[in-house]
Amino acid sequence: MVLTSLSPQENPSPAYICPLDQACSYLEEAARELKLDRNILEILSNPRKVVTVSIPVKRDDGEVQVLAGHRVQHCDILGPYKGGIRYHPAVTLREVSALAMLMTWKCALLGIPYGGAKGGIALDPKSYSIGELERITRRYTSELIKDIGPTVDIPAPDMGTSAREMAWMMDTYSVNVGHAVPGVVTGKPLSIGGSRGREMATGRGVMIIVREALADLGKSLVGTRIAIQGFGNVGSAAALLLHQAGAKVIAVSTGTGGVFSDVGLDIPALKTYVAQNRRSIVGFPQASAIGNTELLTLPCDVLIPAALENQITQDNVDRIHARIIAEAANGPVTLQANQALEARGVTVLPDILTNAGGVVVSYLEWVQGLSYVFWDEERVNRELENLMVQAYRQAIQQTKVRQISLRLAAYTLGVGRVAQAFTDRGLYP
Ligand code: NAD
């Protein structure tokens, strides 16, 4: 399948694993399993709209730098486009396109009336001041003003962005249209219509899916040994909730290093340490240092990659000891590594299911905003729990009915629902 509307790979290195090629391979596998009409597959393989804008930003020293900002809208057959905004040096148009496609299947799998989108700017947020980041975010929003909106495309935080960037986006959009539009973004601060529970939502969803998977193996979270790569929004929330549920989080890592404790890390103390040490976990007392490569290959029950794509590859898959891998990040396990893990009987909990908690609570935030009724955190968490467990159960049922892996089951459910909508709506004109 050729993705006709995008240029060839931007990174020609032979070692480069293209996230878009991987996303298309999973789609094709699901299409084969579903015996999908090839015309529908052709439509689903291509994003509906690809936007790249120039973002000129005045640095604090007066220099003007021009950044490229992307927004890819993959499919809106089920509702408005939905997807995060990523600030990371490795952002490319093909990566953003892959992530947009994953959002389409994720929303459909969770039964949420949204389509899939993603945005990103290739920058390292740590190299910019807060003022510069604000100017970048506002200009990016302004350039996309005709492409986003509460019934059109609703951004949310992703890697390198947070409630702060969502507030700037909401304000810029609102000032431009002349009135407050809280529904243009989700994951925004409570003060402007954010939802209780949103900050922890993706991590909470990860905890729920890991808990369910363990229960299916006759085990519980109590005493389960877990290693987590990434201690940002998703990784730190998952670590805290798993710790509170009785699991032993034995190792966590970030871009600058990791920490290990055989008896389990004190996660609340680690979070406090990070807050006091410029977001670094390095040097945390009562723990030894550990590298990222070592963390991935630690003997443990559950490995949670919660940082970047392509972390478990052909190069290290034979050294992975975990019995369960929970994809909290998007695409952390490559296609080939996934096949090797499945052949070894390792349970891989796929990203479109495992990290869906964020978009679920984004949806709940949107629903609360539209109805002008705001819920307490208990209600939000309860609704999240119900939707996550329901999607997990449906995916497990699909593995049994079709005798397929959990990843393929999740994909067939997501892709199948979107394909059904195309069949029912028909092709315009
Ligand atoms: P974040 O920016 O808050 O945190 C990323 C973490 O990864 C940081 O701790 C960073 O130090 C670490 N990291 C970066 N490079 C690393 C490396 N080479 N090795 C080890 N750690 C490294 O990002 P986030 O929002 O937590 O997102 C993490 C992943 O989860 C991404 O793949 C994202 O797409 C996915 N995701 C996020 C959400 C959300 O709600 N934020 C929702 C769904 C999926």
CSV table of C-alpha atoms and ligand atoms in Angstrom, one decimal:
chain,number,residue,atom,x,y,z
A,1,MET,CA,0.0,0.0,0.0
A,2,VAL,CA,1.4,3.3,-1.0
A,3,LEU,CA,0.6,6.4,1.0
A,4,THR,CA,0.1,8.6,-2.0
A,5,SER,CA,-0.3,11.9,-0.3
A,6,LEU,CA,3.0,12.0,1.5
A,7,SER,CA,6.6,12.4,0.3
A,8,PRO,CA,9.1,9.6,0.6
A,9,GLN,CA,10.8,9.0,4.0
A,10,GLU,CA,12.5,12.1,5.3
A,11,ASN,CA,15.2,10.0,7.0
A,12,PRO,CA,17.0,7.7,4.6
A,13,SER,CA,19.3,5.9,7.1
A,14,PRO,CA,19.0,2.1,6.8
A,15,ALA,CA,18.5,1.8,10.5
A,16,TYR,CA,15.6,4.2,10.5
A,17,ILE,CA,12.3,2.5,11.3
A,18,CYS,CA,9.5,4.6,9.7
A,19,PRO,CA,6.5,4.8,12.1
A,20,LEU,CA,4.2,5.5,9.1
A,21,ASP,CA,5.3,2.3,7.3
A,22,GLN,CA,4.6,0.4,10.6
A,23,ALA,CA,1.2,2.0,11.1
A,24,CYS,CA,0.3,1.1,7.5
A,25,SER,CA,1.5,-2.5,8.0
A,26,TYR,CA,-0.7,-2.9,11.0
A,27,LEU,CA,-3.7,-1.4,9.1
A,28,GLU,CA,-3.1,-3.8,6.2
A,29,GLU,CA,-2.9,-6.8,8.5
A,30,ALA,CA,-6.2,-5.8,10.1
A,31,ALA,CA,-7.7,-5.3,6.6
A,32,ARG,CA,-6.6,-8.8,5.6
A,33,GLU,CA,-8.1,-10.3,8.7
A,34,LEU,CA,-11.4,-8.4,8.1
A,35,LYS,CA,-11.3,-9.1,4.4
A,36,LEU,CA,-11.9,-5.3,4.0
A,37,ASP,CA,-13.0,-3.8,0.7
A,38,ARG,CA,-9.7,-2.6,-1.0
A,39,ASN,CA,-11.4,0.7,-1.9
A,40,ILE,CA,-12.0,1.4,1.8
A,41,LEU,CA,-8.5,0.3,2.6
A,42,GLU,CA,-7.2,2.8,0.1
A,43,ILE,CA,-9.1,5.6,1.8
A,44,LEU,CA,-8.0,4.6,5.3
A,45,SER,CA,-4.4,4.4,4.2
A,46,ASN,CA,-4.3,8.1,3.5
A,47,PRO,CA,-4.7,11.1,5.8
A,48,ARG,CA,-7.6,13.4,4.8
A,49,LYS,CA,-5.6,16.6,5.3
A,50,VAL,CA,-1.9,17.3,5.9
A,51,VAL,CA,-1.0,20.9,7.0
A,52,THR,CA,2.6,22.2,7.4
A,53,VAL,CA,3.0,25.8,8.5
A,54,SER,CA,6.0,28.1,9.1
A,55,ILE,CA,6.3,29.4,12.6
A,56,PRO,CA,8.6,32.4,12.8
A,57,VAL,CA,9.6,33.0,16.4
A,58,LYS,CA,11.6,35.9,17.9
A,59,ARG,CA,14.1,34.4,20.3
A,60,ASP,CA,14.9,36.2,23.5
A,61,ASP,CA,18.1,37.5,22.0
A,62,GLY,CA,16.2,39.1,19.1
A,63,GLU,CA,17.1,36.5,16.5
A,64,VAL,CA,14.2,35.2,14.4
A,65,GLN,CA,14.0,31.4,13.9
A,66,VAL,CA,11.5,29.7,11.6
A,67,LEU,CA,10.2,26.3,12.7
A,68,ALA,CA,8.0,23.9,10.8
A,69,GLY,CA,4.7,22.9,12.5
A,70,HIS,CA,2.6,20.0,11.3
A,71,ARG,CA,-1.0,19.0,11.8
A,72,VAL,CA,-2.2,15.8,10.1
A,73,GLN,CA,-6.0,15.0,10.1
A,74,HIS,CA,-6.3,11.3,9.3
A,75,CYS,CA,-10.1,10.6,9.4
A,76,ASP,CA,-13.2,12.3,10.7
A,77,ILE,CA,-15.9,9.8,9.6
A,78,LEU,CA,-17.0,9.3,13.3
A,79,GLY,CA,-16.6,12.9,14.6
A,80,PRO,CA,-14.2,15.8,15.0
A,81,TYR,CA,-10.5,15.1,14.6
A,82,LYS,CA,-8.7,14.6,17.9
A,83,GLY,CA,-5.1,14.2,18.8
A,84,GLY,CA,-2.1,15.6,20.7
A,85,ILE,CA,0.5,18.2,19.9
A,86,ARG,CA,4.1,16.9,20.3
A,87,TYR,CA,7.1,19.1,20.9
A,88,HIS,CA,10.2,16.9,20.4
A,89,PRO,CA,13.4,17.2,18.2
A,90,ALA,CA,12.6,13.9,16.4
A,91,VAL,CA,9.1,15.0,15.1
A,92,THR,CA,8.7,14.5,11.4
A,93,LEU,CA,5.7,14.7,9.1
A,94,ARG,CA,5.7,10.9,8.7
A,95,GLU,CA,5.7,10.4,12.4
A,96,VAL,CA,2.9,12.8,12.9
A,97,SER,CA,1.0,11.1,10.1
A,98,ALA,CA,1.5,7.7,11.7
A,99,LEU,CA,0.3,9.0,15.1
A,100,ALA,CA,-2.8,10.6,13.5
A,101,MET,CA,-3.7,7.2,12.0
A,102,LEU,CA,-3.3,5.5,15.4
A,103,MET,CA,-5.7,8.1,16.9
A,104,THR,CA,-8.4,7.1,14.4
A,105,TRP,CA,-8.3,3.4,15.5
A,106,LYS,CA,-7.9,4.3,19.2
A,107,CYS,CA,-11.0,6.5,19.3
A,108,ALA,CA,-13.0,3.9,17.4
A,109,LEU,CA,-11.8,1.1,19.6
A,110,LEU,CA,-12.8,3.0,22.7
A,111,GLY,CA,-16.2,3.8,21.2
A,112,ILE,CA,-15.5,7.6,21.3
A,113,PRO,CA,-17.2,9.8,18.5
A,114,TYR,CA,-13.9,11.3,17.3
A,115,GLY,CA,-11.6,11.0,14.4
A,116,GLY,CA,-7.8,10.9,14.4
A,117,ALA,CA,-5.3,13.7,14.1
A,118,LYS,CA,-1.9,14.7,15.5
A,119,GLY,CA,0.3,17.8,15.5
A,120,GLY,CA,3.9,18.4,16.1
A,121,ILE,CA,6.9,20.8,16.0
A,122,ALA,CA,10.4,19.5,15.8
A,123,LEU,CA,12.0,21.3,18.7
A,124,ASP,CA,13.5,20.5,22.1
A,125,PRO,CA,11.4,22.4,24.6
A,126,LYS,CA,14.3,22.5,27.0
A,127,SER,CA,16.2,24.8,24.6
A,128,TYR,CA,13.6,27.5,24.7
A,129,SER,CA,12.5,29.9,27.4
A,130,ILE,CA,8.8,29.9,28.6
A,131,GLY,CA,8.3,33.1,26.7
A,132,GLU,CA,9.6,31.6,23.5
A,133,LEU,CA,7.5,28.5,23.9
A,134,GLU,CA,4.4,30.7,24.4
A,135,ARG,CA,5.2,32.7,21.2
A,136,ILE,CA,5.8,29.4,19.3
A,137,THR,CA,2.5,27.9,20.5
A,138,ARG,CA,0.5,31.0,19.8
A,139,ARG,CA,1.8,31.5,16.3
A,140,TYR,CA,1.4,27.7,15.5
A,141,THR,CA,-2.3,28.0,16.8
A,142,SER,CA,-2.8,31.1,14.8
A,143,GLU,CA,-1.5,29.5,11.6
A,144,LEU,CA,-3.9,26.5,12.1
A,145,ILE,CA,-6.9,28.7,13.1
A,146,LYS,CA,-9.0,27.6,10.1
A,147,ASP,CA,-8.2,23.9,10.6
A,148,ILE,CA,-9.1,23.5,14.3
A,149,GLY,CA,-12.2,24.2,16.4
A,150,PRO,CA,-14.5,22.4,18.9
A,151,THR,CA,-16.5,20.7,16.1
A,152,VAL,CA,-13.6,20.4,13.7
A,153,ASP,CA,-10.3,19.4,15.3
A,154,ILE,CA,-9.5,19.4,19.0
A,155,PRO,CA,-5.8,19.3,20.0
A,156,ALA,CA,-4.6,17.9,23.4
A,157,PRO,CA,-1.2,17.5,25.1
A,158,ASP,CA,1.3,14.9,24.0
A,159,MET,CA,5.1,14.6,24.5
A,160,GLY,CA,6.7,17.9,25.4
A,161,THR,CA,3.4,19.8,25.9
A,162,SER,CA,1.0,20.1,28.8
A,163,ALA,CA,-2.0,22.0,30.2
A,164,ARG,CA,0.1,25.1,29.9
A,165,GLU,CA,0.4,24.9,26.1
A,166,MET,CA,-3.3,24.0,25.8
A,167,ALA,CA,-4.2,27.2,27.8
A,168,TRP,CA,-2.2,29.3,25.3
A,169,MET,CA,-3.8,27.5,22.3
A,170,MET,CA,-7.3,28.0,23.8
A,171,ASP,CA,-6.6,31.7,24.5
A,172,THR,CA,-5.1,32.4,21.0
A,173,TYR,CA,-8.1,30.7,19.3
A,174,SER,CA,-10.6,32.5,21.5
A,175,VAL,CA,-9.0,35.9,21.0
A,176,ASN,CA,-9.0,35.3,17.2
A,177,VAL,CA,-12.7,34.3,17.0
A,178,GLY,CA,-13.8,37.0,19.5
A,179,HIS,CA,-15.2,34.9,22.4
A,180,ALA,CA,-14.1,32.2,24.8
A,181,VAL,CA,-14.0,28.7,23.2
A,182,PRO,CA,-12.9,26.2,25.9
A,183,GLY,CA,-13.9,23.2,23.7
A,184,VAL,CA,-11.2,23.9,21.1
A,185,VAL,CA,-8.6,21.9,23.2
A,186,THR,CA,-8.7,19.3,25.9
A,187,GLY,CA,-6.2,18.7,28.7
A,188,LYS,CA,-6.4,22.4,29.6
A,189,PRO,CA,-6.2,23.8,33.2
A,190,LEU,CA,-9.3,23.4,35.5
A,191,SER,CA,-9.7,27.2,35.7
A,192,ILE,CA,-10.7,27.3,32.0
A,193,GLY,CA,-12.9,24.2,31.7
A,194,GLY,CA,-10.4,21.3,32.1
A,195,SER,CA,-11.5,18.1,33.6
A,196,ARG,CA,-10.7,16.7,36.9
A,197,GLY,CA,-8.6,13.5,36.5
A,198,ARG,CA,-7.2,14.5,33.0
A,199,GLU,CA,-3.6,14.8,34.1
A,200,MET,CA,-3.5,11.3,35.5
A,201,ALA,CA,-5.8,9.8,32.9
A,202,THR,CA,-3.3,8.2,30.5
A,203,GLY,CA,-1.3,6.7,33.3
A,204,ARG,CA,-4.6,5.5,35.0
A,205,GLY,CA,-5.6,3.8,31.8
A,206,VAL,CA,-2.2,2.1,31.6
A,207,MET,CA,-2.7,0.9,35.2
A,208,ILE,CA,-6.2,-0.4,34.5
A,209,ILE,CA,-5.1,-2.4,31.4
A,210,VAL,CA,-2.1,-3.9,33.1
A,211,ARG,CA,-4.3,-4.8,36.1
A,212,GLU,CA,-6.8,-6.5,33.8
A,213,ALA,CA,-4.1,-8.4,31.8
A,214,LEU,CA,-2.6,-9.7,35.1
A,215,ALA,CA,-6.0,-10.8,36.3
A,216,ASP,CA,-6.5,-12.8,33.1
A,217,LEU,CA,-3.2,-14.6,34.0
A,218,GLY,CA,-4.5,-15.2,37.5
A,219,LYS,CA,-2.3,-12.6,39.1
A,220,SER,CA,-2.7,-9.2,40.8
A,221,LEU,CA,-0.8,-6.0,40.9
A,222,VAL,CA,0.4,-6.6,44.4
A,223,GLY,CA,4.1,-7.5,44.4
A,224,THR,CA,4.3,-7.4,40.6
A,225,ARG,CA,7.7,-6.2,39.5
A,226,ILE,CA,7.5,-3.4,37.0
A,227,ALA,CA,10.0,-1.3,35.0
A,228,ILE,CA,9.0,1.9,33.4
A,229,GLN,CA,10.8,3.8,30.6
A,230,GLY,CA,9.9,7.5,30.8
A,231,PHE,CA,8.8,9.5,33.8
A,232,GLY,CA,6.8,12.3,32.2
A,233,ASN,CA,3.1,12.8,32.1
A,234,VAL,CA,2.3,9.2,31.3
A,235,GLY,CA,5.1,7.3,33.0
A,236,SER,CA,5.0,9.1,36.3
A,237,ALA,CA,1.2,8.8,36.6
A,238,ALA,CA,1.3,5.1,35.8
A,239,ALA,CA,4.2,4.6,38.3
A,240,LEU,CA,2.3,6.3,41.1
A,241,LEU,CA,-1.0,4.5,40.5
A,242,LEU,CA,0.7,1.1,40.1
A,243,HIS,CA,2.7,1.8,43.3
A,244,GLN,CA,-0.4,2.8,45.2
A,245,ALA,CA,-2.1,-0.5,44.0
A,246,GLY,CA,0.7,-2.5,45.6
A,247,ALA,CA,3.0,-3.1,42.6
A,248,LYS,CA,6.8,-2.8,43.0
A,249,VAL,CA,8.1,-0.3,40.5
A,250,ILE,CA,11.7,-1.4,40.5
A,251,ALA,CA,13.1,0.9,37.8
A,252,VAL,CA,12.3,4.1,36.0
A,253,SER,CA,14.2,6.1,33.4
A,254,THR,CA,14.2,9.4,31.6
A,255,GLY,CA,16.2,10.9,28.8
A,256,THR,CA,19.0,11.7,31.2
A,257,GLY,CA,19.3,8.4,33.1
A,258,GLY,CA,17.4,6.0,35.3
A,259,VAL,CA,17.1,4.7,38.8
A,260,PHE,CA,16.7,1.1,40.2
A,261,SER,CA,15.8,-0.5,43.5
A,262,ASP,CA,15.3,-4.2,43.9
A,263,VAL,CA,12.8,-3.7,46.7
A,264,GLY,CA,10.8,-1.2,44.7
A,265,LEU,CA,11.1,2.6,44.4
A,266,ASP,CA,9.3,5.0,46.7
A,267,ILE,CA,7.4,6.6,43.8
A,268,PRO,CA,5.8,9.5,45.9
A,269,ALA,CA,9.3,10.4,47.2
A,270,LEU,CA,10.7,10.1,43.6
A,271,LYS,CA,8.0,12.5,42.3
A,272,THR,CA,8.9,15.0,45.1
A,273,TYR,CA,12.6,14.6,44.2
A,274,VAL,CA,11.9,15.3,40.5
A,275,ALA,CA,9.9,18.4,41.3
A,276,GLN,CA,12.8,19.7,43.4
A,277,ASN,CA,15.6,18.7,41.0
A,278,ARG,CA,14.6,20.4,37.7
A,279,ARG,CA,12.7,17.3,36.6
A,280,SER,CA,15.6,15.0,36.9
A,281,ILE,CA,15.5,11.6,38.6
A,282,VAL,CA,19.3,11.2,38.6
A,283,GLY,CA,20.8,10.9,42.0
A,284,PHE,CA,17.6,9.8,43.8
A,285,PRO,CA,18.7,8.4,47.2
A,286,GLN,CA,18.0,4.8,48.1
A,287,ALA,CA,18.3,3.7,44.5
A,288,SER,CA,21.2,2.8,42.1
A,289,ALA,CA,21.8,4.3,38.7
A,290,ILE,CA,20.6,2.4,35.7
A,291,GLY,CA,20.9,3.1,31.9
A,292,ASN,CA,18.0,3.0,29.5
A,293,THR,CA,19.3,0.0,27.6
A,294,GLU,CA,19.7,-1.9,30.9
A,295,LEU,CA,16.2,-0.9,32.1
A,296,LEU,CA,14.5,-2.4,29.0
A,297,THR,CA,16.2,-5.7,29.5
A,298,LEU,CA,15.7,-6.0,33.3
A,299,PRO,CA,14.2,-9.2,34.6
A,300,CYS,CA,10.7,-8.1,35.6
A,301,ASP,CA,7.0,-9.1,35.3
A,302,VAL,CA,5.8,-6.0,33.4
A,303,LEU,CA,7.8,-3.6,31.2
A,304,ILE,CA,6.1,-0.3,30.4
A,305,PRO,CA,7.8,1.8,27.7
A,306,ALA,CA,6.3,5.3,28.3
A,307,ALA,CA,8.6,7.5,26.3
A,308,LEU,CA,9.5,7.2,22.6
A,309,GLU,CA,8.8,5.0,19.6
A,310,ASN,CA,11.0,2.1,18.5
A,311,GLN,CA,12.5,1.2,21.9
A,312,ILE,CA,12.0,-2.6,21.6
A,313,THR,CA,13.5,-3.6,18.3
A,314,GLN,CA,15.2,-6.6,16.6
A,315,ASP,CA,18.4,-5.6,18.3
A,316,ASN,CA,17.2,-6.0,21.9
A,317,VAL,CA,14.1,-8.2,21.7
A,318,ASP,CA,16.0,-11.4,22.6
A,319,ARG,CA,17.1,-9.8,25.8
A,320,ILE,CA,13.7,-8.6,26.9
A,321,HIS,CA,12.7,-10.6,30.0
A,322,ALA,CA,9.3,-9.1,30.9
A,323,ARG,CA,6.2,-11.4,30.6
A,324,ILE,CA,4.0,-8.5,29.8
A,325,ILE,CA,4.8,-5.4,27.8
A,326,ALA,CA,2.4,-2.5,28.1
A,327,GLU,CA,2.8,0.1,25.4
A,328,ALA,CA,2.1,3.3,27.2
A,329,ALA,CA,4.0,5.2,24.5
A,330,ASN,CA,2.9,5.2,20.9
A,331,GLY,CA,4.7,2.6,18.9
A,332,PRO,CA,7.5,1.6,21.3
A,333,VAL,CA,7.7,-2.0,20.0
A,334,THR,CA,8.7,-2.4,16.3
A,335,LEU,CA,6.7,-4.6,14.0
A,336,GLN,CA,9.5,-7.3,13.9
A,337,ALA,CA,10.1,-7.2,17.6
A,338,ASN,CA,6.3,-7.5,18.1
A,339,GLN,CA,6.3,-10.7,16.0
A,340,ALA,CA,9.3,-12.1,18.0
A,341,LEU,CA,7.5,-11.4,21.3
A,342,GLU,CA,4.3,-12.9,20.2
A,343,ALA,CA,6.1,-16.0,19.0
A,344,ARG,CA,7.7,-16.3,22.5
A,345,GLY,CA,4.2,-16.0,24.2
A,346,VAL,CA,5.0,-12.5,25.7
A,347,THR,CA,1.7,-10.5,26.1
A,348,VAL,CA,2.0,-7.2,24.3
A,349,LEU,CA,-0.7,-4.8,25.4
A,350,PRO,CA,-1.0,-2.5,22.3
A,351,ASP,CA,-0.7,1.2,22.4
A,352,ILE,CA,-4.1,2.0,20.9
A,353,LEU,CA,-5.7,0.3,23.9
A,354,THR,CA,-3.2,0.8,26.7
A,355,ASN,CA,-2.6,4.5,26.4
A,356,ALA,CA,-6.2,5.4,25.4
A,357,GLY,CA,-7.0,6.8,28.9
A,358,GLY,CA,-5.9,10.3,27.8
A,359,VAL,CA,-8.3,10.5,24.9
A,360,VAL,CA,-11.1,9.0,27.0
A,361,VAL,CA,-10.8,11.8,29.6
A,362,SER,CA,-10.3,14.3,26.8
A,363,TYR,CA,-13.7,13.2,25.5
A,364,LEU,CA,-15.2,13.4,29.0
A,365,GLU,CA,-13.8,16.9,29.3
A,366,TRP,CA,-15.4,17.9,26.0
A,367,VAL,CA,-18.7,16.4,27.0
A,368,GLN,CA,-18.6,18.3,30.4
A,369,GLY,CA,-17.7,21.5,28.5
A,370,LEU,CA,-20.6,21.1,26.0
A,371,SER,CA,-23.1,20.4,28.8
A,372,TYR,CA,-21.8,23.1,31.1
A,373,VAL,CA,-21.9,20.5,33.9
A,374,PHE,CA,-18.6,19.6,35.6
A,375,TRP,CA,-18.1,16.3,37.4
A,376,ASP,CA,-16.1,15.4,40.5
A,377,GLU,CA,-12.9,13.3,40.0
A,378,GLU,CA,-14.6,10.1,41.2
A,379,ARG,CA,-17.2,10.3,38.4
A,380,VAL,CA,-14.5,11.0,35.8
A,381,ASN,CA,-12.4,8.0,37.0
A,382,ARG,CA,-15.4,5.8,37.1
A,383,GLU,CA,-16.4,6.6,33.5
A,384,LEU,CA,-12.7,6.1,32.5
A,385,GLU,CA,-12.6,2.7,34.2
A,386,ASN,CA,-15.8,1.6,32.5
A,387,LEU,CA,-14.7,2.5,29.0
A,388,MET,CA,-11.2,1.1,29.4
A,389,VAL,CA,-12.4,-2.2,30.9
A,390,GLN,CA,-15.1,-2.5,28.2
A,391,ALA,CA,-12.6,-2.0,25.4
A,392,TYR,CA,-10.1,-4.5,26.9
A,393,ARG,CA,-12.9,-7.1,27.3
A,394,GLN,CA,-14.1,-6.6,23.7
A,395,ALA,CA,-10.5,-6.9,22.4
A,396,ILE,CA,-9.9,-10.1,24.5
A,397,GLN,CA,-13.2,-11.5,23.1
A,398,GLN,CA,-12.0,-10.7,19.6
A,399,THR,CA,-8.7,-12.6,20.3
A,400,LYS,CA,-10.8,-15.7,21.2
A,401,VAL,CA,-13.3,-15.4,18.3
A,402,ARG,CA,-10.7,-14.8,15.6
A,403,GLN,CA,-7.7,-16.6,17.3
A,404,ILE,CA,-5.5,-13.6,16.8
A,405,SER,CA,-3.1,-11.5,18.9
A,406,LEU,CA,-4.4,-8.8,21.2
A,407,ARG,CA,-2.9,-6.1,19.0
A,408,LEU,CA,-4.6,-7.4,15.8
A,409,ALA,CA,-7.8,-7.8,17.8
A,410,ALA,CA,-7.6,-4.1,18.9
A,411,TYR,CA,-6.9,-3.1,15.3
A,412,THR,CA,-9.7,-5.1,13.8
A,413,LEU,CA,-12.2,-3.6,16.2
A,414,GLY,CA,-11.0,0.0,15.6
A,415,VAL,CA,-10.5,-0.4,11.8
A,416,GLY,CA,-13.7,-2.4,11.4
A,417,ARG,CA,-15.8,0.3,13.1
A,418,VAL,CA,-14.3,3.0,10.9
A,419,ALA,CA,-14.8,0.9,7.8
A,420,GLN,CA,-18.4,0.3,8.7
A,421,ALA,CA,-19.0,4.0,9.1
A,422,PHE,CA,-17.5,4.5,5.5
A,423,THR,CA,-19.8,1.8,4.2
A,424,ASP,CA,-22.9,3.3,5.9
A,425,ARG,CA,-22.1,7.0,5.0
A,426,GLY,CA,-21.0,6.2,1.4
A,427,LEU,CA,-18.5,8.1,-0.6
A,428,TYR,CA,-19.2,11.8,-1.5
A,429,PRO,CA,-19.9,12.7,-4.3
B,1,NAD,P1,6.4,13.7,28.4
B,1,NAD,O1,7.1,14.7,27.6
B,1,NAD,O2,5.6,14.2,29.5
B,1,NAD,O3,7.4,12.6,29.0
B,1,NAD,C1,8.3,11.9,28.2
B,1,NAD,C2,9.3,11.2,29.1
B,1,NAD,O4,10.1,10.4,28.3
B,1,NAD,C3,10.2,12.1,29.9
B,1,NAD,O5,10.4,11.5,31.2
B,1,NAD,C4,11.5,12.0,29.2
B,1,NAD,O6,12.6,12.3,30.0
B,1,NAD,C5,11.5,10.6,28.7
B,1,NAD,N1,12.4,10.3,27.6
B,1,NAD,C6,12.7,11.1,26.5
B,1,NAD,N2,13.6,10.5,25.8
B,1,NAD,C7,13.9,9.4,26.4
B,1,NAD,C8,14.9,8.3,26.2
B,1,NAD,N3,15.7,8.3,25.1
B,1,NAD,N4,14.9,7.3,27.1
B,1,NAD,C9,14.2,7.3,28.2
B,1,NAD,N5,13.3,8.2,28.5
B,1,NAD,C10,13.2,9.2,27.6
B,1,NAD,O7,5.5,12.8,27.4
B,1,NAD,P2,4.2,12.0,27.7
B,1,NAD,O8,3.1,12.9,27.5
B,1,NAD,O9,4.4,11.3,29.0
B,1,NAD,O10,4.2,11.0,26.5
B,1,NAD,C11,5.0,9.8,26.5
B,1,NAD,C12,4.5,8.8,25.4
B,1,NAD,O11,3.1,8.6,25.7
B,1,NAD,C13,4.5,9.4,24.0
B,1,NAD,O12,4.7,8.3,23.1
B,1,NAD,C14,3.1,9.9,23.8
B,1,NAD,O13,2.7,9.9,22.4
B,1,NAD,C15,2.3,8.9,24.6
B,1,NAD,N6,1.0,9.3,25.0
B,1,NAD,C16,0.8,10.4,25.8
B,1,NAD,C17,-0.5,10.8,26.2
B,1,NAD,C18,-0.7,12.0,27.1
B,1,NAD,O14,-1.8,12.1,27.6
B,1,NAD,N7,0.3,12.7,27.4
B,1,NAD,C19,-1.6,10.1,25.7
B,1,NAD,C20,-1.4,8.9,24.9
B,1,NAD,C21,-0.1,8.6,24.6
